PDB file of C-alpha atoms in Angstrom:
ATOM      1  CA  MET A 271      49.509  50.939  10.817  1.00  0.00           C
ATOM      2  CA  ALA A 272      50.935  51.848   7.801  1.00  0.00           C
ATOM      3  CA  TYR A 273      54.552  52.720   7.582  1.00  0.00           C
ATOM      4  CA  ILE A 274      55.231  56.150   5.752  1.00  0.00           C
ATOM      5  CA  GLY A 275      58.330  57.321   4.187  1.00  0.00           C
ATOM      6  CA  ASN A 276      59.392  59.063   1.529  1.00  0.00           C
ATOM      7  CA  GLN A 277      62.843  58.100   0.023  1.00  0.00           C
ATOM      8  CA  TYR A 278      64.252  54.847   0.414  1.00  0.00           C
ATOM      9  CA  ASN A 279      67.763  53.162   0.174  1.00  0.00           C
ATOM     10  CA  HIS A 280      67.877  50.086  -2.496  1.00  0.00           C
ATOM     11  CA  LEU A 281      67.187  47.061  -0.161  1.00  0.00           C
ATOM     12  CA  GLU A 282      64.293  49.442   1.417  1.00  0.00           C
ATOM     13  CA  LYS A 283      62.917  49.636  -2.014  1.00  0.00           C
ATOM     14  CA  ASP A 284      63.082  46.087  -2.946  1.00  0.00           C
ATOM     15  CA  LEU A 285      61.713  44.924   0.413  1.00  0.00           C
ATOM     16  CA  TYR A 286      58.719  47.285   0.217  1.00  0.00           C
ATOM     17  CA  LYS A 287      57.786  45.057  -3.085  1.00  0.00           C
ATOM     18  CA  ALA A 288      57.554  41.735  -0.752  1.00  0.00           C
ATOM     19  CA  PRO A 289      54.288  41.868   0.677  1.00  0.00           C
ATOM     20  CA  THR A 290      55.018  39.499   3.321  1.00  0.00           C
ATOM     21  CA  VAL A 291      58.075  41.673   5.060  1.00  0.00           C
ATOM     22  CA  PHE A 292      56.737  43.521   7.564  1.00  0.00           C
ATOM     23  CA  SER A 293      53.622  42.264   9.007  1.00  0.00           C
ATOM     24  CA  SER A 294      53.157  41.445  12.687  1.00  0.00           C
ATOM     25  CA  GLY A 295      50.022  40.150  13.736  1.00  0.00           C
ATOM     26  CA  SER A 296      47.369  43.163  13.064  1.00  0.00           C
ATOM     27  CA  THR A 297      50.282  45.569  12.737  1.00  0.00           C
ATOM     28  CA  SER A 298      51.996  45.627   9.684  1.00  0.00           C
ATOM     29  CA  LEU A 299      54.568  48.213   8.135  1.00  0.00           C
ATOM     30  CA  ASP A 300      53.949  47.747   4.505  1.00  0.00           C
ATOM     31  CA  THR A 301      53.541  51.222   2.581  1.00  0.00           C
ATOM     32  CA  ALA A 302      50.911  53.637   2.898  1.00  0.00           C
ATOM     33  CA  ASN A 303      49.663  52.667  -0.590  1.00  0.00           C
ATOM     34  CA  ASP A 304      49.760  49.158  -0.717  1.00  0.00           C
ATOM     35  CA  LYS A 305      46.444  47.978  -0.974  1.00  0.00           C
ATOM     36  CA  GLU A 306      46.916  44.304  -1.313  1.00  0.00           C
ATOM     37  CA  SER A 307      46.193  41.897   1.953  1.00  0.00           C
ATOM     38  CA  VAL A 308      49.305  41.357   4.089  1.00  0.00           C
ATOM     39  CA  VAL A 309      49.690  37.573   5.489  1.00  0.00           C
ATOM     40  CA  SER A 310      51.940  37.410   8.353  1.00  0.00           C
ATOM     41  CA  ASP A 311      55.424  35.795   8.154  1.00  0.00           C
ATOM     42  CA  CYS A 312      54.416  34.228  11.904  1.00  0.00           C
ATOM     43  CA  GLU A 313      51.341  32.609  10.555  1.00  0.00           C
ATOM     44  CA  SER A 314      52.371  31.790   6.940  1.00  0.00           C
ATOM     45  CA  GLY A 315      54.310  29.082   5.657  1.00  0.00           C
ATOM     46  CA  VAL A 316      57.462  29.482   3.211  1.00  0.00           C
ATOM     47  CA  SER A 317      59.035  27.164   0.943  1.00  0.00           C
ATOM     48  CA  GLY A 318      62.437  26.102   0.297  1.00  0.00           C
ATOM     49  CA  PRO A 319      65.376  24.702   2.381  1.00  0.00           C
ATOM     50  CA  CYS A 320      66.183  25.948   6.011  1.00  0.00           C
ATOM     51  CA  PHE A 321      69.477  25.522   7.263  1.00  0.00           C
ATOM     52  CA  ASP A 322      69.487  23.741  10.641  1.00  0.00           C
ATOM     53  CA  GLN A 323      70.465  26.352  13.492  1.00  0.00           C
ATOM     54  CA  PRO A 324      69.299  26.757  16.650  1.00  0.00           C
ATOM     55  CA  SER A 325      67.146  29.693  17.219  1.00  0.00           C
ATOM     56  CA  LEU A 326      68.745  32.473  18.958  1.00  0.00           C
ATOM     57  CA  CYS A 327      65.857  33.081  21.581  1.00  0.00           C
ATOM     58  CA  ASN A 328      62.643  31.393  22.529  1.00  0.00           C
ATOM     59  CA  ASN A 329      60.234  34.969  21.991  1.00  0.00           C
ATOM     60  CA  GLY A 330      59.653  36.975  18.843  1.00  0.00           C
ATOM     61  CA  LEU A 331      61.824  35.216  16.242  1.00  0.00           C
ATOM     62  CA  ILE A 332      61.114  33.011  13.416  1.00  0.00           C
ATOM     63  CA  GLN A 333      63.445  31.864  10.808  1.00  0.00           C
ATOM     64  CA  LEU A 334      63.233  32.479   7.092  1.00  0.00           C
ATOM     65  CA  CYS A 335      63.641  29.989   4.365  1.00  0.00           C
ATOM     66  CA  SER A 336      65.022  29.967   0.769  1.00  0.00           C
ATOM     67  CA  GLY A 337      61.773  30.903  -1.307  1.00  0.00           C
ATOM     68  CA  ASP A 338      60.433  33.539   0.925  1.00  0.00           C
ATOM     69  CA  LYS A 339      60.678  37.072  -0.689  1.00  0.00           C
ATOM     70  CA  ALA A 340      62.326  38.638   2.451  1.00  0.00           C
ATOM     71  CA  HIS A 341      65.223  35.952   2.632  1.00  0.00           C
ATOM     72  CA  ASP A 342      65.735  36.222  -0.901  1.00  0.00           C
ATOM     73  CA  LEU A 343      66.444  39.825  -1.097  1.00  0.00           C
ATOM     74  CA  ILE A 344      68.415  40.124   1.944  1.00  0.00           C
ATOM     75  CA  THR A 345      70.559  37.194   0.838  1.00  0.00           C
ATOM     76  CA  ARG A 346      71.348  38.480  -2.518  1.00  0.00           C
ATOM     77  CA  ARG A 347      71.534  42.209  -1.304  1.00  0.00           C
ATOM     78  CA  PHE A 348      74.320  40.824   1.378  1.00  0.00           C
ATOM     79  CA  LEU A 349      75.992  38.660  -0.815  1.00  0.00           C
ATOM     80  CA  SER A 350      76.161  40.680  -3.795  1.00  0.00           C
ATOM     81  CA  ASN A 351      77.816  43.921  -1.298  1.00  0.00           C
ATOM     82  CA  LEU A 352      80.145  41.389  -0.048  1.00  0.00           C
ATOM     83  CA  GLY A 353      81.743  40.841  -3.504  1.00  0.00           C
ATOM     84  CA  SER A 354      84.836  38.609  -3.792  1.00  0.00           C
ATOM     85  CA  MET A 355      84.101  37.839  -0.400  1.00  0.00           C
ATOM     86  CA  ALA A 356      80.656  36.329  -0.470  1.00  0.00           C
ATOM     87  CA  VAL A 357      82.159  32.768  -1.590  1.00  0.00           C
ATOM     88  CA  HIS A 358      83.842  32.733   2.114  1.00  0.00           C
ATOM     89  CA  ILE A 359      80.278  33.058   3.904  1.00  0.00           C
ATOM     90  CA  LYS A 360      78.588  29.745   4.730  1.00  0.00           C
ATOM     91  CA  ASP A 361      75.380  28.682   6.430  1.00  0.00           C
ATOM     92  CA  LEU A 362      73.686  31.906   5.917  1.00  0.00           C
ATOM     93  CA  THR A 363      70.567  32.021   8.387  1.00  0.00           C
ATOM     94  CA  ILE A 364      68.112  35.034   8.317  1.00  0.00           C
ATOM     95  CA  GLN A 365      65.665  35.216  11.441  1.00  0.00           C
ATOM     96  CA  LYS A 366      62.997  37.585  11.447  1.00  0.00           C
ATOM     97  CA  ASN A 367      61.364  39.829  14.103  1.00  0.00           C
ATOM     98  CA  CYS A 368      57.865  39.254  14.784  1.00  0.00           C
ATOM     99  CA  PHE A 369      57.529  42.285  17.597  1.00  0.00           C
ATOM    100  CA  ALA A 370      55.886  39.794  19.598  1.00  0.00           C
ATOM    101  CA  GLY A 371      54.276  40.852  22.731  1.00  0.00           C
ATOM    102  CA  VAL A 372      52.833  44.135  24.101  1.00  0.00           C
ATOM    103  CA  THR A 373      56.542  45.581  24.719  1.00  0.00           C
ATOM    104  CA  TRP A 374      57.587  44.858  21.443  1.00  0.00           C
ATOM    105  CA  GLN A 375      54.615  46.292  19.834  1.00  0.00           C
ATOM    106  CA  ALA A 376      54.859  49.513  22.007  1.00  0.00           C
ATOM    107  CA  ARG A 377      58.538  49.867  20.744  1.00  0.00           C
ATOM    108  CA  LEU A 378      57.183  49.528  16.881  1.00  0.00           C
ATOM    109  CA  GLN A 379      54.735  52.244  17.225  1.00  0.00           C
ATOM    110  CA  SER A 380      57.275  54.433  19.084  1.00  0.00           C
ATOM    111  CA  PHE A 381      59.537  54.047  15.804  1.00  0.00           C
ATOM    112  CA  GLN A 382      56.508  54.636  13.583  1.00  0.00           C
ATOM    113  CA  ILE A 383      55.799  57.895  15.887  1.00  0.00           C
ATOM    114  CA  PHE A 384      59.140  59.203  15.997  1.00  0.00           C
ATOM    115  CA  ASN A 385      59.528  58.818  12.201  1.00  0.00           C
ATOM    116  CA  LYS A 386      56.498  60.985  11.666  1.00  0.00           C
ATOM    117  CA  ALA A 387      58.017  63.421  14.246  1.00  0.00           C
ATOM    118  CA  MET A 388      61.168  63.605  11.861  1.00  0.00           C
ATOM    119  CA  GLU A 389      59.108  64.022   9.000  1.00  0.00           C
ATOM    120  CA  LYS A 390      57.474  67.043  10.518  1.00  0.00           C
ATOM    121  CA  LYS A 391      60.925  68.505  11.881  1.00  0.00           C
ATOM    122  CA  CYS A 392      62.056  68.266   8.304  1.00  0.00           C
ATOM    123  CA  GLY A 393      59.659  70.208   6.689  1.00  0.00           C
ATOM    124  CA  GLY A 394      55.731  68.774   6.609  1.00  0.00           C
ATOM    125  CA  GLY A 395      56.148  66.103   4.621  1.00  0.00           C
ATOM    126  CA  GLY A 396      60.011  66.163   4.715  1.00  0.00           C
ATOM    127  CA  ASP A 397      62.216  63.244   4.468  1.00  0.00           C
ATOM    128  CA  ALA A 398      63.087  61.346   7.988  1.00  0.00           C
ATOM    129  CA  ASN A 399      65.926  59.765   6.334  1.00  0.00           C
ATOM    130  CA  VAL A 400      65.137  56.165   7.246  1.00  0.00           C
ATOM    131  CA  LYS A 401      67.768  53.603   6.129  1.00  0.00           C
ATOM    132  CA  TYR A 402      68.336  50.095   6.362  1.00  0.00           C
ATOM    133  CA  ALA A 403      71.592  49.381   8.050  1.00  0.00           C
ATOM    134  CA  TRP A 404      74.024  46.646   9.645  1.00  0.00           C
ATOM    135  CA  CYS A 405      74.893  46.259  13.208  1.00  0.00           C
ATOM    136  CA  ALA A 406      77.487  43.651  14.301  1.00  0.00           C
ATOM    137  CA  ALA A 407      76.703  42.119  17.654  1.00  0.00           C
ATOM    138  CA  THR A 408      77.336  38.805  19.611  1.00  0.00           C
ATOM    139  CA  ARG A 409      74.916  35.970  19.993  1.00  0.00           C
ATOM    140  CA  ASP A 410      74.405  37.245  23.833  1.00  0.00           C
ATOM    141  CA  GLU A 411      73.927  40.782  22.792  1.00  0.00           C
ATOM    142  CA  VAL A 412      71.455  39.960  20.042  1.00  0.00           C
ATOM    143  CA  CYS A 413      69.526  38.007  22.359  1.00  0.00           C
ATOM    144  CA  LYS A 414      69.322  40.612  25.206  1.00  0.00           C
ATOM    145  CA  ILE A 415      68.268  42.983  22.420  1.00  0.00           C
ATOM    146  CA  VAL A 416      65.510  40.891  20.999  1.00  0.00           C
ATOM    147  CA  GLU A 417      64.204  40.118  24.544  1.00  0.00           C
ATOM    148  CA  HIS A 418      64.506  43.572  26.269  1.00  0.00           C
ATOM    149  CA  GLY A 419      65.459  45.953  23.723  1.00  0.00           C
ATOM    150  CA  PHE A 420      68.854  48.163  23.469  1.00  0.00           C
ATOM    151  CA  GLY A 421      70.355  48.713  27.248  1.00  0.00           C
ATOM    152  CA  HIS A 422      73.716  49.531  28.800  1.00  0.00           C
ATOM    153  CA  CYS A 423      73.778  45.565  29.103  1.00  0.00           C
ATOM    154  CA  GLY A 424      73.325  44.625  25.596  1.00  0.00           C
ATOM    155  CA  LEU A 425      74.983  47.014  23.873  1.00  0.00           C
ATOM    156  CA  PRO A 426      77.054  46.221  21.070  1.00  0.00           C
ATOM    157  CA  LYS A 427      80.673  47.034  21.585  1.00  0.00           C
ATOM    158  CA  ASN A 428      82.533  49.432  19.173  1.00  0.00           C
ATOM    159  CA  SER A 429      85.850  51.208  19.180  1.00  0.00           C
ATOM    160  CA  GLY A 430      84.164  54.390  20.741  1.00  0.00           C
ATOM    161  CA  LEU A 431      85.973  56.434  18.041  1.00  0.00           C
ATOM    162  CA  TYR A 432      83.134  58.400  17.071  1.00  0.00           C
ATOM    163  CA  GLY A 433      81.197  58.976  20.317  1.00  0.00           C
ATOM    164  CA  HIS A 434      78.734  56.928  22.669  1.00  0.00           C
ATOM    165  CA  GLY A 435      76.172  55.353  20.448  1.00  0.00           C
ATOM    166  CA  ILE A 436      75.727  52.373  18.283  1.00  0.00           C
ATOM    167  CA  TYR A 437      77.605  52.294  14.875  1.00  0.00           C
ATOM    168  CA  LEU A 438      75.770  50.827  12.085  1.00  0.00           C
ATOM    169  CA  SER A 439      76.900  50.430   8.557  1.00  0.00           C
ATOM    170  CA  PRO A 440      74.927  51.311   5.342  1.00  0.00           C
ATOM    171  CA  ASP A 441      73.030  48.340   3.607  1.00  0.00           C
ATOM    172  CA  ASP A 442      75.248  48.569   0.951  1.00  0.00           C
ATOM    173  CA  SER A 443      78.375  48.190   2.858  1.00  0.00           C
ATOM    174  CA  PRO A 444      78.109  45.195   5.261  1.00  0.00           C
ATOM    175  CA  MET A 445      81.742  44.547   5.183  1.00  0.00           C
ATOM    176  CA  GLU A 446      81.992  47.038   7.951  1.00  0.00           C
ATOM    177  CA  SER A 447      80.036  45.063   9.973  1.00  0.00           C
ATOM    178  CA  VAL A 448      80.836  41.552   9.094  1.00  0.00           C
ATOM    179  CA  LYS A 449      84.589  42.184  10.138  1.00  0.00           C
ATOM    180  CA  ASN A 450      83.149  43.396  13.449  1.00  0.00           C
ATOM    181  CA  ALA A 451      80.808  40.385  14.122  1.00  0.00           C
ATOM    182  CA  VAL A 452      82.426  38.133  16.608  1.00  0.00           C
ATOM    183  CA  ALA A 453      81.988  34.346  16.408  1.00  0.00           C
ATOM    184  CA  ASP A 454      80.328  32.169  18.935  1.00  0.00           C
ATOM    185  CA  LYS A 455      81.364  28.961  20.577  1.00  0.00           C
ATOM    186  CA  ASN A 456      80.203  27.360  17.286  1.00  0.00           C
ATOM    187  CA  GLY A 457      81.861  29.461  14.914  1.00  0.00           C
ATOM    188  CA  VAL A 458      78.644  31.336  14.189  1.00  0.00           C
ATOM    189  CA  ARG A 459      78.637  35.271  13.516  1.00  0.00           C
ATOM    190  CA  TYR A 460      75.782  37.545  14.157  1.00  0.00           C
ATOM    191  CA  LEU A 461      74.293  40.736  12.064  1.00  0.00           C
ATOM    192  CA  MET A 462      71.471  42.878  13.052  1.00  0.00           C
ATOM    193  CA  LEU A 463      69.377  44.458  10.200  1.00  0.00           C
ATOM    194  CA  CYS A 464      68.108  47.265  11.543  1.00  0.00           C
ATOM    195  CA  ARG A 465      65.682  49.950   9.906  1.00  0.00           C
ATOM    196  CA  VAL A 466      67.225  53.511  11.184  1.00  0.00           C
ATOM    197  CA  ILE A 467      65.880  56.911  11.654  1.00  0.00           C
ATOM    198  CA  LEU A 468      68.900  59.078  10.543  1.00  0.00           C
ATOM    199  CA  GLY A 469      66.934  62.784  10.265  1.00  0.00           C
ATOM    200  CA  LYS A 470      69.825  65.106   9.560  1.00  0.00           C
ATOM    201  CA  ALA A 471      73.115  63.573   9.796  1.00  0.00           C
ATOM    202  CA  GLU A 472      75.778  65.683  11.348  1.00  0.00           C
ATOM    203  CA  LEU A 473      79.947  64.632  10.470  1.00  0.00           C
ATOM    204  CA  VAL A 474      81.704  62.973  13.666  1.00  0.00           C
ATOM    205  CA  GLN A 475      85.370  63.519  13.924  1.00  0.00           C
ATOM    206  CA  PRO A 476      87.204  60.499  14.801  1.00  0.00           C
ATOM    207  CA  GLY A 477      88.283  60.712  18.928  1.00  0.00           C
ATOM    208  CA  SER A 478      84.590  62.417  19.342  1.00  0.00           C
ATOM    209  CA  LYS A 479      83.192  62.158  23.140  1.00  0.00           C
ATOM    210  CA  GLN A 480      79.585  63.362  21.919  1.00  0.00           C
ATOM    211  CA  CYS A 481      76.809  60.878  23.173  1.00  0.00           C
ATOM    212  CA  HIS A 482      74.002  63.273  21.662  1.00  0.00           C
ATOM    213  CA  PRO A 483      73.312  65.638  18.713  1.00  0.00           C
ATOM    214  CA  SER A 484      75.463  68.913  19.184  1.00  0.00           C
ATOM    215  CA  SER A 485      72.398  70.787  18.413  1.00  0.00           C
ATOM    216  CA  ASP A 486      68.562  70.622  17.609  1.00  0.00           C
ATOM    217  CA  GLU A 487      69.548  70.842  13.827  1.00  0.00           C
ATOM    218  CA  PHE A 488      71.001  67.406  13.845  1.00  0.00           C
ATOM    219  CA  ASP A 489      69.921  63.977  14.460  1.00  0.00           C
ATOM    220  CA  SER A 490      72.402  61.474  14.261  1.00  0.00           C
ATOM    221  CA  GLY A 491      76.416  61.062  13.330  1.00  0.00           C
ATOM    222  CA  VAL A 492      78.164  59.769  10.179  1.00  0.00           C
ATOM    223  CA  ASP A 493      81.737  59.431   9.559  1.00  0.00           C
ATOM    224  CA  ASP A 494      81.508  61.162   6.006  1.00  0.00           C
ATOM    225  CA  LEU A 495      78.828  63.305   4.822  1.00  0.00           C
ATOM    226  CA  SER A 496      79.180  62.159   1.195  1.00  0.00           C
ATOM    227  CA  SER A 497      79.637  58.690   1.636  1.00  0.00           C
ATOM    228  CA  PRO A 498      79.357  57.206   4.872  1.00  0.00           C
ATOM    229  CA  LYS A 499      80.553  54.015   6.023  1.00  0.00           C
ATOM    230  CA  LYS A 500      79.151  54.433   9.636  1.00  0.00           C
ATOM    231  CA  TYR A 501      75.916  55.902  10.971  1.00  0.00           C
ATOM    232  CA  VAL A 502      76.042  57.038  14.383  1.00  0.00           C
ATOM    233  CA  VAL A 503      72.899  56.325  16.569  1.00  0.00           C
ATOM    234  CA  TRP A 504      73.508  58.417  19.677  1.00  0.00           C
ATOM    235  CA  SER A 505      72.726  56.759  23.138  1.00  0.00           C
ATOM    236  CA  THR A 506      69.742  58.836  24.164  1.00  0.00           C
ATOM    237  CA  HIS A 507      67.875  57.560  21.084  1.00  0.00           C
ATOM    238  CA  LEU A 508      68.527  53.497  21.067  1.00  0.00           C
ATOM    239  CA  ASN A 509      65.022  52.307  21.372  1.00  0.00           C
ATOM    240  CA  THR A 510      63.246  55.265  19.679  1.00  0.00           C
ATOM    241  CA  HIS A 511      65.204  55.455  16.487  1.00  0.00           C
ATOM    242  CA  ILE A 512      66.682  51.828  15.644  1.00  0.00           C
ATOM    243  CA  LEU A 513      64.287  48.835  14.635  1.00  0.00           C
ATOM    244  CA  PRO A 514      66.172  45.635  14.748  1.00  0.00           C
ATOM    245  CA  GLU A 515      64.081  43.404  11.946  1.00  0.00           C
ATOM    246  CA  PHE A 516      66.153  40.501  11.057  1.00  0.00           C
ATOM    247  CA  ILE A 517      68.997  38.759  12.462  1.00  0.00           C
ATOM    248  CA  VAL A 518      71.737  37.579   9.815  1.00  0.00           C
ATOM    249  CA  SER A 519      73.802  34.889  11.035  1.00  0.00           C
ATOM    250  CA  PHE A 520      76.683  33.163   9.126  1.00  0.00           C
ATOM    251  CA  ARG A 521      79.905  30.982   9.528  1.00  0.00           C
ATOM    252  CA  ALA A 522      83.367  32.084   7.666  1.00  0.00           C
ATOM    253  CA  THR A 523      85.652  30.027   5.865  1.00  0.00           C
ATOM    254  CA  SER A 524      89.297  30.192   7.168  1.00  0.00           C
ATOM    255  CA  SER A 525      90.219  32.276   4.473  1.00  0.00           C
ATOM    256  CA  LEU A 526      87.797  35.091   5.458  1.00  0.00           C
ATOM    257  CA  LYS A 527      88.913  34.913   9.163  1.00  0.00           C
ATOM    258  CA  GLY A 528      92.158  35.225   8.323  1.00  0.00           C
ATOM    259  CA  PHE A 529      91.428  38.406   6.399  1.00  0.00           C
ATOM    260  CA  LEU A 530      88.975  39.421   9.220  1.00  0.00           C
ATOM    261  CA  GLY A 531      91.913  39.095  11.725  1.00  0.00           C
ATOM    262  CA  MET A 532      94.218  40.642   9.220  1.00  0.00           C
ATOM    263  CA  GLN A 533      91.603  44.251   8.847  1.00  0.00           C
ATOM    264  CA  ASP A 534      91.459  43.978  12.871  1.00  0.00           C
ATOM    265  CA  ARG A 535      95.021  44.506  13.246  1.00  0.00           C
ATOM    266  CA  LEU A 536      95.383  46.989  10.512  1.00  0.00           C
ATOM    267  CA  LYS A 537      92.405  49.206  11.752  1.00  0.00           C
ATOM    268  CA  MET A 538      92.470  48.808  15.526  1.00  0.00           C
ATOM    269  CA  PRO A 539      95.732  51.057  17.188  1.00  0.00           C
ATOM    270  CA  THR A 540      96.396  49.761  20.576  1.00  0.00           C
ATOM    271  CA  SER A 541      97.936  53.461  21.251  1.00  0.00           C
ATOM    272  CA  PRO A 542      95.207  56.595  22.512  1.00  0.00           C
ATOM    273  CA  TRP A 543      93.557  58.530  19.947  1.00  0.00           C
ATOM    274  CA  ILE A 544      94.915  62.095  20.351  1.00  0.00           C
ATOM    275  CA  SER A 545      94.085  65.314  18.128  1.00  0.00           C
ATOM    276  CA  PHE A 546      96.680  66.213  15.520  1.00  0.00           C
ATOM    277  CA  PRO A 547      97.527  69.322  17.253  1.00  0.00           C
ATOM    278  CA  ALA A 548      98.567  67.623  20.554  1.00  0.00           C
ATOM    279  CA  LEU A 549     100.401  64.780  18.296  1.00  0.00           C
ATOM    280  CA  ILE A 550     102.156  67.759  16.598  1.00  0.00           C
ATOM    281  CA  SER A 551     103.287  69.314  19.800  1.00  0.00           C
ATOM    282  CA  ALA A 552     104.346  65.688  21.223  1.00  0.00           C
ATOM    283  CA  LEU A 553     106.451  65.247  18.001  1.00  0.00           C
ATOM    284  CA  SER A 554     107.842  68.369  17.901  1.00  0.00           C
ATOM    285  CA  LYS A 555     110.170  67.164  20.813  1.00  0.00           C
ATOM    286  CA  TYR A 556     111.717  64.498  18.983  1.00  0.00           C
ATOM    287  CA  LEU A 557     112.014  65.403  15.473  1.00  0.00           C
ATOM    288  CA  PRO A 558     114.172  68.264  13.652  1.00  0.00           C
ATOM    289  CA  PRO A 559     112.236  71.773  12.855  1.00  0.00           C
ATOM    290  CA  THR A 560     112.712  70.890   9.259  1.00  0.00           C
ATOM    291  CA  ALA A 561     110.505  67.706   9.394  1.00  0.00           C
ATOM    292  CA  MET A 562     108.134  69.489  11.767  1.00  0.00           C
ATOM    293  CA  ASN A 563     107.798  72.296   9.316  1.00  0.00           C
ATOM    294  CA  LEU A 564     106.953  69.373   6.574  1.00  0.00           C
ATOM    295  CA  ILE A 565     104.314  67.829   8.848  1.00  0.00           C
ATOM    296  CA  SER A 566     102.876  71.012   9.907  1.00  0.00           C
ATOM    297  CA  LYS A 567     102.311  71.899   6.221  1.00  0.00           C
ATOM    298  CA  TYR A 568     101.022  68.744   5.295  1.00  0.00           C
ATOM    299  CA  TYR A 569      98.430  69.046   8.077  1.00  0.00           C
ATOM    300  CA  ARG A 570      97.602  72.767   6.922  1.00  0.00           C
ATOM    301  CA  ASP A 571      97.157  71.198   3.320  1.00  0.00           C
ATOM    302  CA  HIS A 572      94.641  68.368   4.727  1.00  0.00           C
ATOM    303  CA  LYS A 573      92.432  70.621   6.345  1.00  0.00           C
TER     304      LYS A 573
END
């Protein structure tokens, strides 16, 4: 079964050059135009040293090693997009979801069916807007997702700021997910590298309670239409529009842990989120009219 798409982000373009990346048993996710034989990662050997980290689960994951094409592509992209923070990443390990078992094969085929359906929705041979994206999750959440798929009990936690769904960050912005990754008892943090069907994305405002597309025109959400840092896949689409393909785990040096802690303190307010009009109304009880006039003017200018 061939995976067909029209446009891909940079990581996808690179990974499609690696013929061993997406095969699993008799089912492969290579491009339709690729006529080369594909050898399953589950069956082939790879060269290079591996960091000896215990496998997350007994079912469906294999560890990739240095020298494997997928391993090296993901590692290079991940570290290069962290910029100066890359030096603080240690013991990087990549495991691949082999989609083992009947249930995962069904989810894989479901993803492909929904991709084709999205292409038709976007105008026949249209662009389904399939991207690679990062998703932070705890070790327990990753295990539950690998074994059972996405569900209420294994759903990665988020701030809830952009509605009810899973928040992912573009493959070229891993820091957004890195700072949300929670270390386990051994100091290891986990990210899932997923293939995501976005279709037509709509802008989601902070404080949204949305849990599904606002209309049939849209399929997913973003925090910014021109340069998104968050993709929002609604709770109604978890096991049809997200395919977790790789698990990336790492340890962070004390310098990075301090930086991530500072980011959390700066970005996560403790007060409830309210709309700007409600905030202005509340402030008017305490601030003089001149100050309120300025605030209202700045708000109108911002809009």
